[in-house]
PDB file of C-alpha atoms in Angstrom:
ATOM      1  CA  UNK R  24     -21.883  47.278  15.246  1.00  0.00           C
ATOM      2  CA  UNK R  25     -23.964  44.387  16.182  1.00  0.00           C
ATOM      3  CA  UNK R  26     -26.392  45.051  13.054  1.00  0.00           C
ATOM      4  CA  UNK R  27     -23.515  45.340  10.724  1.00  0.00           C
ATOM      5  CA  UNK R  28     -21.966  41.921  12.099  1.00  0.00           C
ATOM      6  CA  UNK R  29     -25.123  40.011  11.512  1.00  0.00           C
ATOM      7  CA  UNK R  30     -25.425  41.424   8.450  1.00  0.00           C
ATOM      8  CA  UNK R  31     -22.017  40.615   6.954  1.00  0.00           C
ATOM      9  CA  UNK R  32     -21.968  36.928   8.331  1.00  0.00           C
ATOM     10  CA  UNK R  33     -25.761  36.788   6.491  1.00  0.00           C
ATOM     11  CA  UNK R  34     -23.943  37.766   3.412  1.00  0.00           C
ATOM     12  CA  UNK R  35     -20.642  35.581   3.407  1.00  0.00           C
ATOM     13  CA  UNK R  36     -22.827  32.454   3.826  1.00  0.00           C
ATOM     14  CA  UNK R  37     -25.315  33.673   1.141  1.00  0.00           C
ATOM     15  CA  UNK R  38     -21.828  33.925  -1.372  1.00  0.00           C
ATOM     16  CA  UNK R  39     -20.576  30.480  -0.187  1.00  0.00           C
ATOM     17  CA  UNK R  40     -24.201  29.105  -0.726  1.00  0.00           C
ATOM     18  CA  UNK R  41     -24.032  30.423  -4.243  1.00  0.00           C
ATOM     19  CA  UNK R  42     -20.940  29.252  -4.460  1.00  0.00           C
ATOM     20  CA  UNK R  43     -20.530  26.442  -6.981  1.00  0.00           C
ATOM     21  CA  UNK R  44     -18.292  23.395  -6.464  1.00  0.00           C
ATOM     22  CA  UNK R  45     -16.839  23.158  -9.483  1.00  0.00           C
ATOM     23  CA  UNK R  46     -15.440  26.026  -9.998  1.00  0.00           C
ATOM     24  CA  UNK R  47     -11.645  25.398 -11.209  1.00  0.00           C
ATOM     25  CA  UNK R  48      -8.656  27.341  -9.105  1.00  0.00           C
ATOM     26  CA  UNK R  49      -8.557  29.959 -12.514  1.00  0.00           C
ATOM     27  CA  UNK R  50     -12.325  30.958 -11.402  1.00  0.00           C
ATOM     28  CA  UNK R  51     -11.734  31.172  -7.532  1.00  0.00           C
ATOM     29  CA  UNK R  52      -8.387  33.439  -8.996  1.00  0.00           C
ATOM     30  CA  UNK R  53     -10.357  35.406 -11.304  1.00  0.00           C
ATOM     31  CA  UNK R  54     -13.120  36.012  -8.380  1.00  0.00           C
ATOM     32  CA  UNK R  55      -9.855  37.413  -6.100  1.00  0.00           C
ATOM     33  CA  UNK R  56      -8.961  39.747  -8.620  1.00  0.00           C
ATOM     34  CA  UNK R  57     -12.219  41.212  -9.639  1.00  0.00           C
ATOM     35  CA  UNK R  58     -12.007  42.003  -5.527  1.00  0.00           C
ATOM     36  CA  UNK R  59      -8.580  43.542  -5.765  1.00  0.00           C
ATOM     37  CA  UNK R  60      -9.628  45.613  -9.074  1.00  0.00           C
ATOM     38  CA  UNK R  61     -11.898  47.552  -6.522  1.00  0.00           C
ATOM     39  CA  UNK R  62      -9.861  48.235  -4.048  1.00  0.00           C
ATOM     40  CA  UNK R  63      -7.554  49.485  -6.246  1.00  0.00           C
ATOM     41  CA  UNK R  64     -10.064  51.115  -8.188  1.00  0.00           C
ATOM     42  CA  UNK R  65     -10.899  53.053  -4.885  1.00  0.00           C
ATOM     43  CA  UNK R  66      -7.633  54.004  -4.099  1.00  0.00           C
ATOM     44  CA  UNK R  67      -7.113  55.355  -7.708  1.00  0.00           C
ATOM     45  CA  UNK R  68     -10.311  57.474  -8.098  1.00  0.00           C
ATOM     46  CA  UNK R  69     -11.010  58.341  -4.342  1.00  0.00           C
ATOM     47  CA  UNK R  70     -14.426  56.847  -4.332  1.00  0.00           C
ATOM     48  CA  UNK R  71     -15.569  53.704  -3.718  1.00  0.00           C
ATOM     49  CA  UNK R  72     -15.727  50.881  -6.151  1.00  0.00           C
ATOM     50  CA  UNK R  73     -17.605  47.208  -5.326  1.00  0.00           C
ATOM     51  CA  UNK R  74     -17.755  43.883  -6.860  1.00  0.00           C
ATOM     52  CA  UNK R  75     -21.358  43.518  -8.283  1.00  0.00           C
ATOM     53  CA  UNK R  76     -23.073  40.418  -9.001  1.00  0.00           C
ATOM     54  CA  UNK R  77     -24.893  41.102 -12.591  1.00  0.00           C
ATOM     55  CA  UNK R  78     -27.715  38.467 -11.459  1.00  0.00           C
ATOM     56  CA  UNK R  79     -28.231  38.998  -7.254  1.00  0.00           C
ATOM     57  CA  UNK R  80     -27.589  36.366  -5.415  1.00  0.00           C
ATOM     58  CA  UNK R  81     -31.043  36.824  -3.858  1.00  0.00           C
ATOM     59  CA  UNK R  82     -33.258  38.584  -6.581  1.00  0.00           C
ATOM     60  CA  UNK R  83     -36.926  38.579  -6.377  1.00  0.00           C
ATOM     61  CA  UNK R  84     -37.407  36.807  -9.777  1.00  0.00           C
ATOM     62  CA  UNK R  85     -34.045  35.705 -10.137  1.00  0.00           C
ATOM     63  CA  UNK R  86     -31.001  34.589  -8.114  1.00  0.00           C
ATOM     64  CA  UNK R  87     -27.490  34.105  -9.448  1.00  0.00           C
ATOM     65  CA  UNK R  88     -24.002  32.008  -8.816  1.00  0.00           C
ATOM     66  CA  UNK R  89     -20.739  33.733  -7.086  1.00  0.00           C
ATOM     67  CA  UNK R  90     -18.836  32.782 -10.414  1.00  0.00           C
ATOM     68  CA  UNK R  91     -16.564  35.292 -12.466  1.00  0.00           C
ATOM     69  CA  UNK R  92     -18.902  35.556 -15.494  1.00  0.00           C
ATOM     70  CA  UNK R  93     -21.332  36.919 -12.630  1.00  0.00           C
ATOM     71  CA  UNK R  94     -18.807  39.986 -11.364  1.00  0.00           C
ATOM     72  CA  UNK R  95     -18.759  43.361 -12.540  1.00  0.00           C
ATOM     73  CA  UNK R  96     -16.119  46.302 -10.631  1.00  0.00           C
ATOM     74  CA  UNK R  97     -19.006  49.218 -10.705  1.00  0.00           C
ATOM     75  CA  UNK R  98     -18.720  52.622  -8.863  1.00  0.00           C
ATOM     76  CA  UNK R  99     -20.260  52.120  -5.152  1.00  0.00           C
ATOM     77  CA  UNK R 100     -23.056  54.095  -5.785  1.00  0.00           C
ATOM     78  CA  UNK R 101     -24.261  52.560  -8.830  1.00  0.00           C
ATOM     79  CA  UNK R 102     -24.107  49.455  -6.867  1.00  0.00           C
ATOM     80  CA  UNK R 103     -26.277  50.954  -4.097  1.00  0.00           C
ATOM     81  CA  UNK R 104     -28.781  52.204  -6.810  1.00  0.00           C
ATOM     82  CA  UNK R 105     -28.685  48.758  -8.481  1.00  0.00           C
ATOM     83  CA  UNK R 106     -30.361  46.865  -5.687  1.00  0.00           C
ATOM     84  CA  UNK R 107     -30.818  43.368  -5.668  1.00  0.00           C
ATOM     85  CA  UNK R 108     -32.254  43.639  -9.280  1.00  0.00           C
ATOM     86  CA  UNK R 109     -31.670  42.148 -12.856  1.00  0.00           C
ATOM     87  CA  UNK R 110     -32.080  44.942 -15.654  1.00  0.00           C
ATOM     88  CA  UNK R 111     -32.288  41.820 -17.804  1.00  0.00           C
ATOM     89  CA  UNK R 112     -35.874  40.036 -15.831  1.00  0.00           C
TER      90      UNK R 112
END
């Protein structure tokens, strides 16, 4: 439990470091809803759905910004197979 803890408090400061400032209240909205899409997606399909960050937020050769142009809903275990890497570097 400890592990997971650490791990998850690594993460949320990692997304508020990436985090722009001037992101408008419509962004921070869209960023919520992208979020709710896969829960609901979950719930709906009886597998797990995440929010995926098309450029990682720590890539090897490139890192990208928690905005909404940034978020894809993807099946869990695409996510898992996607790593933290860019099909586009």
């Amino acid at each position: 439990k400890g592990a997971i803890r650490a791990l998850n408090a690594a993460r949320k400061h990692v997304v508020k470091l990436r985090t722009p400032v001037w992101l408008s209240e419509d962004d921070f909205w869209l960023i919520k809803e992208a979020y709710k899409l896969a829960a609901h997606r979950t719930e709906a399909f009886g597998f797990q759905w995440d929010v995926d960050h098309i450029v990682p937020l720590q890539g090897t050769t490139v890192s990208g910004m928690h905005v909404p142009w940034n978020l894809q809903v993807i099946p869990a275990t695409d996510n898992i197979r996607k790593k933290n890497k860019f099909a586009g570097a």
